[in-house]
Structure formats: C-alpha cells, structure tokens
Coordinates of C-alpha atoms and ligand atoms in Angstrom, one line a residue:
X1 CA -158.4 5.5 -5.6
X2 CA -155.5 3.7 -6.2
X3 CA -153.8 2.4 -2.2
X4 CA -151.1 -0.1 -3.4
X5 CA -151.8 -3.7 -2.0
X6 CA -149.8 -3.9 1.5
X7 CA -150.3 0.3 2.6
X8 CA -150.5 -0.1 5.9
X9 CA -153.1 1.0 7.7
X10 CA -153.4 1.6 11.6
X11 CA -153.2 4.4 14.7
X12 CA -150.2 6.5 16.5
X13 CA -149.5 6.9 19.9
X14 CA -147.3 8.3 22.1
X15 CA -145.4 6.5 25.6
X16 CA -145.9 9.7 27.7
X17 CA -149.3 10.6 26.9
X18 CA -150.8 7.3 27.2
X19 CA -148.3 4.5 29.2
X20 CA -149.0 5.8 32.3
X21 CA -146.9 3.6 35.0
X22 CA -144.6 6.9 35.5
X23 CA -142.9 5.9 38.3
X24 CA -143.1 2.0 37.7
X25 CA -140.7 -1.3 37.3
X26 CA -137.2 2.0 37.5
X27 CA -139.0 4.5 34.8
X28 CA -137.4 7.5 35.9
X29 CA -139.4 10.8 35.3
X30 CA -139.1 12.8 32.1
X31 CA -140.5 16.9 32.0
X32 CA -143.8 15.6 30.6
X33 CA -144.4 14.4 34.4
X34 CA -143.9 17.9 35.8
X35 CA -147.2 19.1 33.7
X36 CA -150.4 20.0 34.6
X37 CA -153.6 19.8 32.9
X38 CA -154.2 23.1 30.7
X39 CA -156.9 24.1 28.5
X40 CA -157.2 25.8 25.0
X41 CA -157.7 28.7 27.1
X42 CA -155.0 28.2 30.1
X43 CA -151.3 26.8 29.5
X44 CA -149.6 23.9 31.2
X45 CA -147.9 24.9 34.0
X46 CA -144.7 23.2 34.9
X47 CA -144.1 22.9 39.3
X48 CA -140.6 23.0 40.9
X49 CA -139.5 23.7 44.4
X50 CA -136.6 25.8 45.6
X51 CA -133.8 24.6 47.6
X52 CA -135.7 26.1 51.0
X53 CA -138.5 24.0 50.0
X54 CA -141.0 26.5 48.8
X55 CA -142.8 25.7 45.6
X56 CA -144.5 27.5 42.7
X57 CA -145.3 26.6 38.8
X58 CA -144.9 28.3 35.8
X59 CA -146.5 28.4 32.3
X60 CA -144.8 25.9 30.1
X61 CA -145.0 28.4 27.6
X62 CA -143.1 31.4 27.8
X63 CA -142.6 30.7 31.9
X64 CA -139.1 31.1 33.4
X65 CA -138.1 29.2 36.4
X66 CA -136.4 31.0 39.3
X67 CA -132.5 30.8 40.0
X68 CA -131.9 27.4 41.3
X69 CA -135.8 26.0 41.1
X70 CA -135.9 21.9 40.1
X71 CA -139.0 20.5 38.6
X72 CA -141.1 18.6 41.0
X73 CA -144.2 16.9 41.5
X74 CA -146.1 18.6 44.3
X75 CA -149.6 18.0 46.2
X76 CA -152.2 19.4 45.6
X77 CA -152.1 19.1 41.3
X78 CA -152.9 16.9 38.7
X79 CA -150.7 15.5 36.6
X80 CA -152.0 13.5 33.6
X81 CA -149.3 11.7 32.2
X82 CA -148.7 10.0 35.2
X83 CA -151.3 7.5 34.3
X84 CA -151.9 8.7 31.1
X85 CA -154.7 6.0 29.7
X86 CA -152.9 3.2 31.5
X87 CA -151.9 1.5 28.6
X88 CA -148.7 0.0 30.7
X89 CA -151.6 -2.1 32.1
X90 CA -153.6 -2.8 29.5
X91 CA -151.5 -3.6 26.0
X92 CA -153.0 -6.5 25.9
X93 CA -156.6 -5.8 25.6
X94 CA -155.8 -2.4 23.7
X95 CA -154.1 -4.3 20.6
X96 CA -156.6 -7.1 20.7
X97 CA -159.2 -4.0 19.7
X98 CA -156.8 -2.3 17.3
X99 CA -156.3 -6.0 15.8
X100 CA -160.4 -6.2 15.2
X101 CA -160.1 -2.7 13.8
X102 CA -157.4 -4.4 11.5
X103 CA -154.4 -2.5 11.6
X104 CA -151.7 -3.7 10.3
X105 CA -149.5 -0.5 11.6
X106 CA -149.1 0.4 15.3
X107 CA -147.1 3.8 15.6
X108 CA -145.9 4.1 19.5
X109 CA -142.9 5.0 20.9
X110 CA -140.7 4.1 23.3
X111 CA -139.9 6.2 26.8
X112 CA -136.4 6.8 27.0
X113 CA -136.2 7.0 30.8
X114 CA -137.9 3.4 30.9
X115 CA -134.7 2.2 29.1
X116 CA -132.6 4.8 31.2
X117 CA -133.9 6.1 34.1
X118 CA -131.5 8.9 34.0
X119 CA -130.4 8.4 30.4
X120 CA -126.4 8.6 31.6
X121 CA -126.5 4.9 33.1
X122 CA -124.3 2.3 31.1
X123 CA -126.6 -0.6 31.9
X124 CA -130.0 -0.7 30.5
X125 CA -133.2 -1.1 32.9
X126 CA -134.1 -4.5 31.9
X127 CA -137.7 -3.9 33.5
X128 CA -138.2 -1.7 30.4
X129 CA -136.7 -3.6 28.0
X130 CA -138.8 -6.5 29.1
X131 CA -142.4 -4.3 28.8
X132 CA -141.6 -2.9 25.0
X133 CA -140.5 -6.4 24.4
X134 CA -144.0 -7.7 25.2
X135 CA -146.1 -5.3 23.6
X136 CA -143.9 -5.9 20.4
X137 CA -144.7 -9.5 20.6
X138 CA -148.4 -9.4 21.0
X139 CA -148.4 -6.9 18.6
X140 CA -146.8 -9.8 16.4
X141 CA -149.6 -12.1 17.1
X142 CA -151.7 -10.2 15.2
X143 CA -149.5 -9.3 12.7
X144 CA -149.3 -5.6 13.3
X145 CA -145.9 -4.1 12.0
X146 CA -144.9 -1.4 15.0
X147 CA -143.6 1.6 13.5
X148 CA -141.3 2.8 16.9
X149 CA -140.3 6.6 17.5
X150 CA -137.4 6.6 19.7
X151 CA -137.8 10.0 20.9
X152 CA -141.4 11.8 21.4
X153 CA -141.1 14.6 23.2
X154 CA -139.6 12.9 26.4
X155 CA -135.9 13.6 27.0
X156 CA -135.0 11.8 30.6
X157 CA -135.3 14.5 33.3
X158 CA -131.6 13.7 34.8
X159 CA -130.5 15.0 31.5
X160 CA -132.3 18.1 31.1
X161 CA -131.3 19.0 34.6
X162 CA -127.7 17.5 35.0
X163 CA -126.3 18.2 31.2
X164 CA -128.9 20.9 29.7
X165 CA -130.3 18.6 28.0
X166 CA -129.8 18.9 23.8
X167 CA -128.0 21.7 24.5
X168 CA -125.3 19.6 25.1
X169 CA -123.2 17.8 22.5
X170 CA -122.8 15.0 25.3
X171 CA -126.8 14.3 25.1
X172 CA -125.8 12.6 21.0
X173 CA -123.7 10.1 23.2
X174 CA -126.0 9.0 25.4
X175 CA -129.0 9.0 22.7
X176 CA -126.5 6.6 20.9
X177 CA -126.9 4.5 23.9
X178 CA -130.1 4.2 24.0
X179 CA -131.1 3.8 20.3
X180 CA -128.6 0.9 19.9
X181 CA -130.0 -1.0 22.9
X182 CA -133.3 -0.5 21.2
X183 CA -132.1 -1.7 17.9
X184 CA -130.1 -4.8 19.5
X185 CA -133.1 -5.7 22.0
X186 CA -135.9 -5.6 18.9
X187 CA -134.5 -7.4 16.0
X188 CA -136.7 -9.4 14.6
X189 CA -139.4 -8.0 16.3
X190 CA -139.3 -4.3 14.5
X191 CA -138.8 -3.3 11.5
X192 CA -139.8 1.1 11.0
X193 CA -138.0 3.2 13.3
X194 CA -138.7 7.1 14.1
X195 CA -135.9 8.9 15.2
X196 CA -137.5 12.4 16.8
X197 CA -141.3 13.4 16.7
X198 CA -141.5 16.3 15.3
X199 CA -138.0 17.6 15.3
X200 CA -139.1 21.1 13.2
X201 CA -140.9 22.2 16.5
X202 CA -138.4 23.4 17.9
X203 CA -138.1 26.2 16.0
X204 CA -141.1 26.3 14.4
X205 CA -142.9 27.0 17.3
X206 CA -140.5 29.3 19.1
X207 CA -142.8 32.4 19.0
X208 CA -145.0 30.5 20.8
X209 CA -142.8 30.4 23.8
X210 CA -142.7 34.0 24.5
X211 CA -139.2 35.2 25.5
X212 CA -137.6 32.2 23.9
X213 CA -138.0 34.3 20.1
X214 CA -135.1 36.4 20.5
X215 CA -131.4 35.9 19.3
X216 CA -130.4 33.7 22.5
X217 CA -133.6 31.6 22.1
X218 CA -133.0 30.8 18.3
X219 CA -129.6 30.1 19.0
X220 CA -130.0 27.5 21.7
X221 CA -132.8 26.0 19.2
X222 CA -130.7 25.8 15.6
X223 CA -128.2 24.1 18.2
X224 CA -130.4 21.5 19.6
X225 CA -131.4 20.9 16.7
X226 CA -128.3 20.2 15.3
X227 CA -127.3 18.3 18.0
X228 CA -130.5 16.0 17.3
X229 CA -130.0 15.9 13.6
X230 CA -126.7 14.2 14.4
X231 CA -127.9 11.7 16.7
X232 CA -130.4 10.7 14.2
X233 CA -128.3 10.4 11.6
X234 CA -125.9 8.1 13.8
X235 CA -129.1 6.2 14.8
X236 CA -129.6 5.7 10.7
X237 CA -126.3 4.7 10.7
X238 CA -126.5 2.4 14.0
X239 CA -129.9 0.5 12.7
X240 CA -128.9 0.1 9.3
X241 CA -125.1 -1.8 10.6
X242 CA -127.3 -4.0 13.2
X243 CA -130.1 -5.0 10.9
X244 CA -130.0 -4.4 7.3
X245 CA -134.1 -5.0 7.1
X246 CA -134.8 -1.9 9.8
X247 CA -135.8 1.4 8.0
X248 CA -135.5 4.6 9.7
X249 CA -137.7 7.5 8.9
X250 CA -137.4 11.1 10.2
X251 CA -140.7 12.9 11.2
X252 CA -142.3 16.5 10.9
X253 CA -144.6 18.1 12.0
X254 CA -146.2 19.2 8.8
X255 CA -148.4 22.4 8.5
X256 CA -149.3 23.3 5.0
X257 CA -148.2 27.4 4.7
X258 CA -150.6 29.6 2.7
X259 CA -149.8 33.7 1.7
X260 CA -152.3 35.9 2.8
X261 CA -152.3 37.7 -0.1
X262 CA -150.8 37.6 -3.5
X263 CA -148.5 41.0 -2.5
X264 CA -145.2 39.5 -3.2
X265 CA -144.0 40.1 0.3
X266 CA -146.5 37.4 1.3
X267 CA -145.4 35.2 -1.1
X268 CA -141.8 35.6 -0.3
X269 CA -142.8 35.3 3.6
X270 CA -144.6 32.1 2.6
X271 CA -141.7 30.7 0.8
X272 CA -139.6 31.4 3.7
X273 CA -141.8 29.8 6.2
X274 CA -141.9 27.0 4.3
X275 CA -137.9 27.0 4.8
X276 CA -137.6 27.6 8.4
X277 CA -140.9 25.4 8.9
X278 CA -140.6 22.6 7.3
X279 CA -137.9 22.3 4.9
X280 CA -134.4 23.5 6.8
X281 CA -135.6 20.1 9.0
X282 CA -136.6 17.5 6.2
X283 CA -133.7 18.7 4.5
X284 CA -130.8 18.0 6.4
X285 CA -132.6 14.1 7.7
X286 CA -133.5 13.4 3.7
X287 CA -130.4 14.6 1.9
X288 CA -127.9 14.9 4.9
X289 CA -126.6 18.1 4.2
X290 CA -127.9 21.7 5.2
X291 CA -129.9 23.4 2.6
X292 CA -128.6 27.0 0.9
X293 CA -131.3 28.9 3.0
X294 CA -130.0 28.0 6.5
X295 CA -126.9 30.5 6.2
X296 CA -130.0 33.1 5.3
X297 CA -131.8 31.7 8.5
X298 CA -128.8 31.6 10.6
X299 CA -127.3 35.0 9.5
X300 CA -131.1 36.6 10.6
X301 CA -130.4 35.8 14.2
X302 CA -126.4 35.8 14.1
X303 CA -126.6 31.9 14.7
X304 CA -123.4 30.7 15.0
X305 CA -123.3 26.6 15.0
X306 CA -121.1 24.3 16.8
X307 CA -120.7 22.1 13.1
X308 CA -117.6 19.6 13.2
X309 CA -116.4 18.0 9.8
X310 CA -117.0 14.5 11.5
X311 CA -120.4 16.2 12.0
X312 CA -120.9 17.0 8.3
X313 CA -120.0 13.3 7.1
X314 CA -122.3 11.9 9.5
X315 CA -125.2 13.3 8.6
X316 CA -124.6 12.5 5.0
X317 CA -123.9 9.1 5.8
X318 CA -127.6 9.3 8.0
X319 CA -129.5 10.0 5.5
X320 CA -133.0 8.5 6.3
X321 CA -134.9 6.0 4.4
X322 CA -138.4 7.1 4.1
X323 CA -140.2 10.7 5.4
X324 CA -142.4 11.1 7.7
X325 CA -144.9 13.6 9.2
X326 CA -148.0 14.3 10.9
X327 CA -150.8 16.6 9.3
X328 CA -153.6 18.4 10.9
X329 CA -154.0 21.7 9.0
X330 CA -153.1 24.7 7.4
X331 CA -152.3 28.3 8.5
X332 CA -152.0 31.2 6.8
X333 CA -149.1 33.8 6.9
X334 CA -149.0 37.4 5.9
X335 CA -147.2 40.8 6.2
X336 CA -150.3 42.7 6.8
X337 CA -152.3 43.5 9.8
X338 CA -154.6 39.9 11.1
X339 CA -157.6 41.1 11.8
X340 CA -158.8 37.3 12.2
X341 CA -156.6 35.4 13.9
X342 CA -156.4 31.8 14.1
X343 CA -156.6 30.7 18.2
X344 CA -156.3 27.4 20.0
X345 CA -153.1 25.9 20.9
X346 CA -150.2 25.5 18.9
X347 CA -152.2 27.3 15.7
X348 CA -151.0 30.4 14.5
X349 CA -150.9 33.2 11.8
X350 CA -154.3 34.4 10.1
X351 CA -157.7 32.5 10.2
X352 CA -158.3 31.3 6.3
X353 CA -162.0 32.8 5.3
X354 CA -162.7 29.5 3.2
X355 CA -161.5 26.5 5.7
X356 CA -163.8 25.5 8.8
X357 CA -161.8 25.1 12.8
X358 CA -162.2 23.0 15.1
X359 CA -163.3 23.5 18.6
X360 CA -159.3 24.2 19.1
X361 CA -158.9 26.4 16.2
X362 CA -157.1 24.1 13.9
X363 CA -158.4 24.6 10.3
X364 CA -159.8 21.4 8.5
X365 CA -158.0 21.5 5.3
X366 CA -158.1 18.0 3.4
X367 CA -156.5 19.3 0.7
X368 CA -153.3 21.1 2.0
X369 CA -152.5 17.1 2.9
X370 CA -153.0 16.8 -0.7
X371 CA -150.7 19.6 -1.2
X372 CA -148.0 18.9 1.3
X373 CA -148.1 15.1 -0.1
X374 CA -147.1 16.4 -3.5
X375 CA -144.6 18.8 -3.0
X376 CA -142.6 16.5 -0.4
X377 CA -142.7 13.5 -2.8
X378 CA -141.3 16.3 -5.6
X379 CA -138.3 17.3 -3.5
X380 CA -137.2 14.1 -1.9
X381 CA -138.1 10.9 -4.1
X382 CA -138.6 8.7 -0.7
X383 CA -141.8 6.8 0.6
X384 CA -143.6 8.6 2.8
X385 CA -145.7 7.8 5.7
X386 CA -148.7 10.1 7.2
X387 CA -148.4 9.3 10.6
X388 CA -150.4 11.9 12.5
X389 CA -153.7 12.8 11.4
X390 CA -157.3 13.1 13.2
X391 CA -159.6 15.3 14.6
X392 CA -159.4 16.1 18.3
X393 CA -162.7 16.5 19.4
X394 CA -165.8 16.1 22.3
X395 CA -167.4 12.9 22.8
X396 CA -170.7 12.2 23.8
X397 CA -171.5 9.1 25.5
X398 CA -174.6 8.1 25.1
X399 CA -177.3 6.6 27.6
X400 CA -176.8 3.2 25.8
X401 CA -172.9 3.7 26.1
X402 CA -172.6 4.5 22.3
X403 CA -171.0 7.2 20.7
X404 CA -171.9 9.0 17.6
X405 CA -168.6 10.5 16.4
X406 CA -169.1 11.2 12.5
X407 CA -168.0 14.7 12.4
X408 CA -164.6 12.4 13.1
X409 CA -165.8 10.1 10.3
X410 CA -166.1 13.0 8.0
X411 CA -162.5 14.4 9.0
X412 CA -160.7 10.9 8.2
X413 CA -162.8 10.5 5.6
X414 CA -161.9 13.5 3.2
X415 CA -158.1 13.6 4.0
X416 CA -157.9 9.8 3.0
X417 CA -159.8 10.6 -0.3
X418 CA -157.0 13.1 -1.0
X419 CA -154.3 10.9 0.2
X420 CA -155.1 9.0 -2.5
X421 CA -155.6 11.8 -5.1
X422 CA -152.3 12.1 -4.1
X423 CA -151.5 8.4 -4.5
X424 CA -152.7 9.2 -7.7
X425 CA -150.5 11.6 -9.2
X426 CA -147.6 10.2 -8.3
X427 CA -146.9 9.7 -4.7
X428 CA -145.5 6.8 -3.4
X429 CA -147.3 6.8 0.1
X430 CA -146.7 3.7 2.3
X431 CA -148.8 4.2 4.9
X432 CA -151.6 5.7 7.3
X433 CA -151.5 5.8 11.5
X434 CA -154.1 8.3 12.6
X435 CA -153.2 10.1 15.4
X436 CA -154.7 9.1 18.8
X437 CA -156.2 5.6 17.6
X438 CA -157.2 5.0 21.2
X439 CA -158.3 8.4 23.3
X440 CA -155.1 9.1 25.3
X441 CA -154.2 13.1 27.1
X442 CA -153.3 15.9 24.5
X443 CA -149.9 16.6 24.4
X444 CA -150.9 20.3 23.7
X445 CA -153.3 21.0 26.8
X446 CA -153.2 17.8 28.4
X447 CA -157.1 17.5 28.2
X448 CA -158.4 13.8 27.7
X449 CA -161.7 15.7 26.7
X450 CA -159.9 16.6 23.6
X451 CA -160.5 13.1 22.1
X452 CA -159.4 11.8 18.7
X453 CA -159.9 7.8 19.3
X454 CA -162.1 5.3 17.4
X455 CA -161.3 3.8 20.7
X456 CA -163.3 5.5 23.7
X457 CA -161.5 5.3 26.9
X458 CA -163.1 6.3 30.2
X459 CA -161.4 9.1 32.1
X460 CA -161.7 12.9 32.2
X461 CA -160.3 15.9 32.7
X462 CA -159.4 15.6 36.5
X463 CA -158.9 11.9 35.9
X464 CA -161.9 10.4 36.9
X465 CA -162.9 7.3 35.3
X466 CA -162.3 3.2 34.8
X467 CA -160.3 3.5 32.2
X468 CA -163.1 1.2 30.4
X469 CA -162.2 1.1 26.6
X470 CA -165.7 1.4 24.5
X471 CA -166.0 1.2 20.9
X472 CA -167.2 4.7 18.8
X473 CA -168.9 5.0 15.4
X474 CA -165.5 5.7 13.6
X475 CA -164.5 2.4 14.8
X476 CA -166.8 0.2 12.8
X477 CA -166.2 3.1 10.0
X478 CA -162.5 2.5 9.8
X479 CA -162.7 -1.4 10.4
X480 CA -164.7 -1.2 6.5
X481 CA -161.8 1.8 5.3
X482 CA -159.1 -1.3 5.9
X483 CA -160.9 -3.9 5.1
X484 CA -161.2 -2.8 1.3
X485 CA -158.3 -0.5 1.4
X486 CA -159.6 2.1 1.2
X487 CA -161.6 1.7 -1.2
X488 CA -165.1 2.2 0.8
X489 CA -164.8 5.4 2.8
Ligands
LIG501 C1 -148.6 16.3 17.5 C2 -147.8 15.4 18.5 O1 -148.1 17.5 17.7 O2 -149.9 16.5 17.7 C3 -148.7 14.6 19.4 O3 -146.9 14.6 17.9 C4 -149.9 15.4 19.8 O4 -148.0 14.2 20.5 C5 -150.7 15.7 18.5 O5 -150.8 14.8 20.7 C6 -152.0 16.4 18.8 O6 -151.8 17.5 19.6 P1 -152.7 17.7 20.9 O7 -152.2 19.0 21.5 O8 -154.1 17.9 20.4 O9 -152.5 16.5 21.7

C-alpha cells in the first residue's frame, strides 16, 4: 500500500457537538442548543415558547413550529450540546492524547456565534477569537496541521430568527464577515480551511424531513444552497487574497449510490441520485459553474433561482483547491417495491443483502469508499481528503477501566486498506481524520452512547459522568496505523 510520505493522518470533530461552554466568554446560542437528546428510534425535538409564555417542542425532523413560536431552552430537558464533551475546558489535555496517538491532522471547526454572537455584529467577540487562537497554538506544539471548517452545521441563532437564515442573500455578507476575520486572525497558524460540512445535505436529505419534500421545500433548499455556494466561493476568493499558502476545500457528505437492480429505470434513478446527491454540490465548489443536470433537477420542482451574473463569476473565480468528504456507507436505490428497508437515522433506500449494518443501520461498505475515491478523483483531478469516517458504536467499559473496541478496529481497518487500493490506482489522496477521534454527542440523535472515539470520554446519555478521557484498544491500534503509515494495519 502505497500512503505517500507526509499523508496526514489524524481525527475530526465538530465545535457544537463537542466545545460545550454554550453560553460562555459572549458565545451566543446557535439551533444546535435548542436540541434534545433523541434516539435511533425517537427524533430530536427542537423547544420554543410562544409570546404568552407557553412552551412546547417539536420533532426536528419533519416538525413545524406554531405561528410566532421562538426557540428556547426550557426546564425540565436535556440538552447535550450545551456541554457537549467539554472540550472548551480541556484542549489542552485532549491534543496532548491526539499528539501520543500521533496525528499530524486535527479536523475541528470553528463556532460561528463564538466569533459573532449574533453573526450581524461588525466587531468580532475577541473572547472567541482568543480560545481558537489557543487551541491552534497548542495544536502547533505538537505539530498537528488543523484542518478548520468554518461552518458545521451551526448558523448563529440571531440569524435564523432575525434574517431567515440562508434563505437570505444578506446571510453571504455576514458569512463574509466572519470567514475573513478567521482568515486575518489565523495566519500563520492555519493552513486547510473547510468552507460548509456537508453542504449536499440539504437536499439530499430533504425526504427525511417530512413536509419539507414538496415544491416549496426544494425551492427554499436549491436557494440556500446557492446562497452558500456563493459565500464559499467568496471565502476561496477571501483566503486565497490574505494568504496565498491557505487552501480551501469544499466538503460532502458522501454516500456511495447503488441500483437495486439492473432494470434500466434503476440504473437511470441511480445515475440521477448520484446528480442530486452528490454531484450537483461537488460540482459547482470544484469547477465553479453549475452542471447540465441542474436545469433537469430544477425544472422537476419548477425551481426558479435567484442567480446574478456577479454570482456566476464568483463562483468560477471560487473554485476550491482540494475535495473533501466524509464516508460512512452505501445505500441502495430502486424503482421497485423495498421490501427490506435500510433503518437508523439519516440511512435510507433498500437494505443491500451482501453488506453488514451497524447497530444504527448504516451499511459497512469498505469498498464503496474505494469506489467513491475513484470516480471523484476521475471527474475533478484535485487532492482529496477523507475527513469523516468511523464506526459509531457501544462501548463497554470494563472492570479494569479498559475497553475492547475491535469491531471499531476492524471498521478502520478495511476502509484504510481500500483507501490505499485506491491510492493505488491513481488517486491522489492527501489525507485521513476519522470522524469522532475523541467520543463527543451524535449530531444525528445526539446520543454520546453512539461512540466512535479511540478516545473514551466519560458521560452518558442524560449526561452523567466526569468527563474522564480513557484510552480504548483502537487507540494503541491507530498510534501503530501512523506510525508506519499505514503500512501495519
Ligand atoms: C456527519 C456529520 O454527518 O456524520 C457529523 O458531519 C456527524 O457532524 C457524523 O456527527 C456522524 O453522524 P452521527 O449522527 O452518528 O453523529
């Protein structure tokens, strides 16, 4: 297996699911603090109160809030993001274990309501500035290269409620804001940027949100999404005039489509998913212009697109410097009745007869990383980065305090083999951050039970615990996978 000398290696995290410190040194709250714990079986619900101070919550998926309802925190739930894994507290001794591990990659991101508390201020909260500032510097000491998503699912609050969030072309101006702050504050001190997690969710996903799948609903989400692929292209644009060494990567969230069948309506609804999934997204960030299929996408739900010419020469000027994506599994789609359908949250279409699930019903499928590897590489020519991967499972701890985790060893294990196969043939693939390095809450169900750490950390479900970080199996494992890159798995 052939990983080039200098891959990096390391984790990914995310600000809201493990920081914690909502409400700490000005952070002002983002929708990720209105959540409550869920299950695979039970949905985040989102609470709000009504002007006459009643209060209620709704499923985050497919809920509607009532005429004139505002999110709010309320007694009486949890809400796990608030302190997340505390990781606002302890930076310090996290990187120190991450550093043993060796990583030389630390994927996080940065909480744009920490910068902005509202996200329309002019002046930056320096109390923010100050905290990234310091993890970026310890992360230095070690030399660990951060690789920084600017936005991770955590659009300030103020702006969802008080502008409609990024359904508002105004939102691009004060992203700009707060992506050249970053970039001015962190010369020197970064050098891989991530403009949105996951931007393809949007509408990838959409069915998932119950009533949101109709015309309306697809036509606020090919907006938003516009509206994003613009301020990511200025951010290219931004990061590129301030520091000529910063790279700036999009990233997808990457599911590897499979037919059903070979009737050619499955392979034609496979090629099409591929299109709205994956592709009508990488696109537009890689070659900085909309592909032939959207006006087929668009015409289907009688899109119409607020598109300027300015728009148009931005995003070709934005074009991003390397692809990025995370990778957890496959899913099969077909035009014929499922009789087997794939379960667990955010998985969808059949259940594949040949792959194994996890306890969450995501399919283990090394090779459709293999797969997806090959056939980005082919249509973009740019470095790629897997910067999601891992398997999200239950831990036991053991009387002695260890923790036997190998089915996680096994998971890592055969999609890095096949990363290389796909190194191999061809690929030019830069580097690896498995998702959830250090345990932190699910972004999906916002279980911490739902672990996928080489890094144990001490909490639960209702948020019980000492936050004690403990070292599993995988971590020793992994430590060896660096150490000889890659070369002993
Ligand atoms: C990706 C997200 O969708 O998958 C992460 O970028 C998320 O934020 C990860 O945590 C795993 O999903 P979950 O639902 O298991 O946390």
């Amino acid at each position: 297996m052939s990983f080039k000398e200098g891959f990096y290696w390391g984790g990914a995290t995310a600000a809201n699911q493990c920081e914690g410190a909502w409400n700490e040194d000005g952070r002002g709250p983002a929708e990720t603090d209105m959540l409550t714990a869920g299950s695979n079986h039970s949905p985040r619900m989102l609470t709000y109160q009504m002007p006459d101070g009643t209060t209620g919550a709704i499923p985050r998926t497919g809920g509607k809030l009532p005429e004139g309802a505002k999110l709010a925190v309320l007694d009486g739930y949890y809400y796990p993001n608030h302190d997340g894994i505390d990781f606002y507290h302890h930076y310090k001794e996290d990187i120190a274990l991450m550093a043993e591990m060796g990583f030389t990659m630390f994927r996080m991101s940065i909480s744009w309501s920490r910068i902005f508390p509202r996200g329309d201020e002019i002046e930056p909260n320096q109390k923010g500035i100050e905290f990234y500032r310091n993890v970026f510097k310890e992360l230095k000491k070690y030399n660990i290269e951060p690789l920084v998503t600017l936005h991770h699912f955590d659009t300030p609050l103020y702006l969802e409620e008080n502008y409609d969030g990024w359904n508002n072309r105004k939102t691009i101006e004060f992203f700009d804001r707060y992506a050249k702050v970053c970039f001015e504050e962190y010369k020197g001190l970064v050098k891989y940027w991530l403009t949105f997690n996951e931007i393809n969710n949007t509408v990838m996903f959409l069915e998932l949100f119950g009533d949101k799948a109709t015309k309306e609903g697809y036509q606020r989400a090919y907006q938003q999404l516009h509206y994003q692929f613009i301020a990511s292209a200025h951010a290219v644009k931004m990061a590129h005039a301030i520091d000529p060494d910063y790279h700036v990567g999009c990233m997808i969230c990457g599911i590897t489509f499979y037919p059903g069948t070979s009737d050619p309506k499955d392979i034609l609804l496979n090629r099409h998913a591929w299109e709205k999934n994956i592709f009508y997204c990488g696109d537009v960030q890689s070659k900085g212009k909309y592909p032939t299929f959207a006006k087929r996408l668009w015409k289907e739900q009688d899109v119409q697109l607020d598109i300027t010419k300015q728009d148009e020469q931005d995003l070709m000027e934005g074009c991003v410097d390397f692809y990025t994506f995370s990778y957890y599994m496959s899913t099969v789609v077909t035009t014929h009745a499922i009789e087997d359908k794939a379960g667990g949250n955010f998985s969808m279409g059949a259940k594949n007869p040949y792959l194994k699930y996890s306890d969450w019903g995501w399919a283990f499928d090394p090779e459709g990383l293999k797969y997806y590897l090959e056939m980005i590489y082919d249509r973009y020519e740019k470095p790629l980065m897997v910067v999601e991967n891992g398997l999200g499972a239950v831990d036991k701890v053991e009387e002695d305090g260890s923790i036997h985790d190998d089915y996680r060893i096994e998971y890592m294990r055969d999609h890095i083999k096949e990363m290389g196969n796909a190194i191999d043939n061809g690929v030019d693939l830069i580097a690896y951050t498995s998702w959830g390095c250090i345990d932190l809450v699910s972004a999906g169900t916002g279980e911490m039970k739902k672990r996928y750490g080489m890094i144990y950390v001490d909490k639960d479900d209702e948020g019980n615990g000492t936050f004690e970080r403990r070292k599993k199996d995988s971590f020793e494992w992994y430590k060896k996978v660096i150490q000889s890159n890659g070369k002993i798995i």
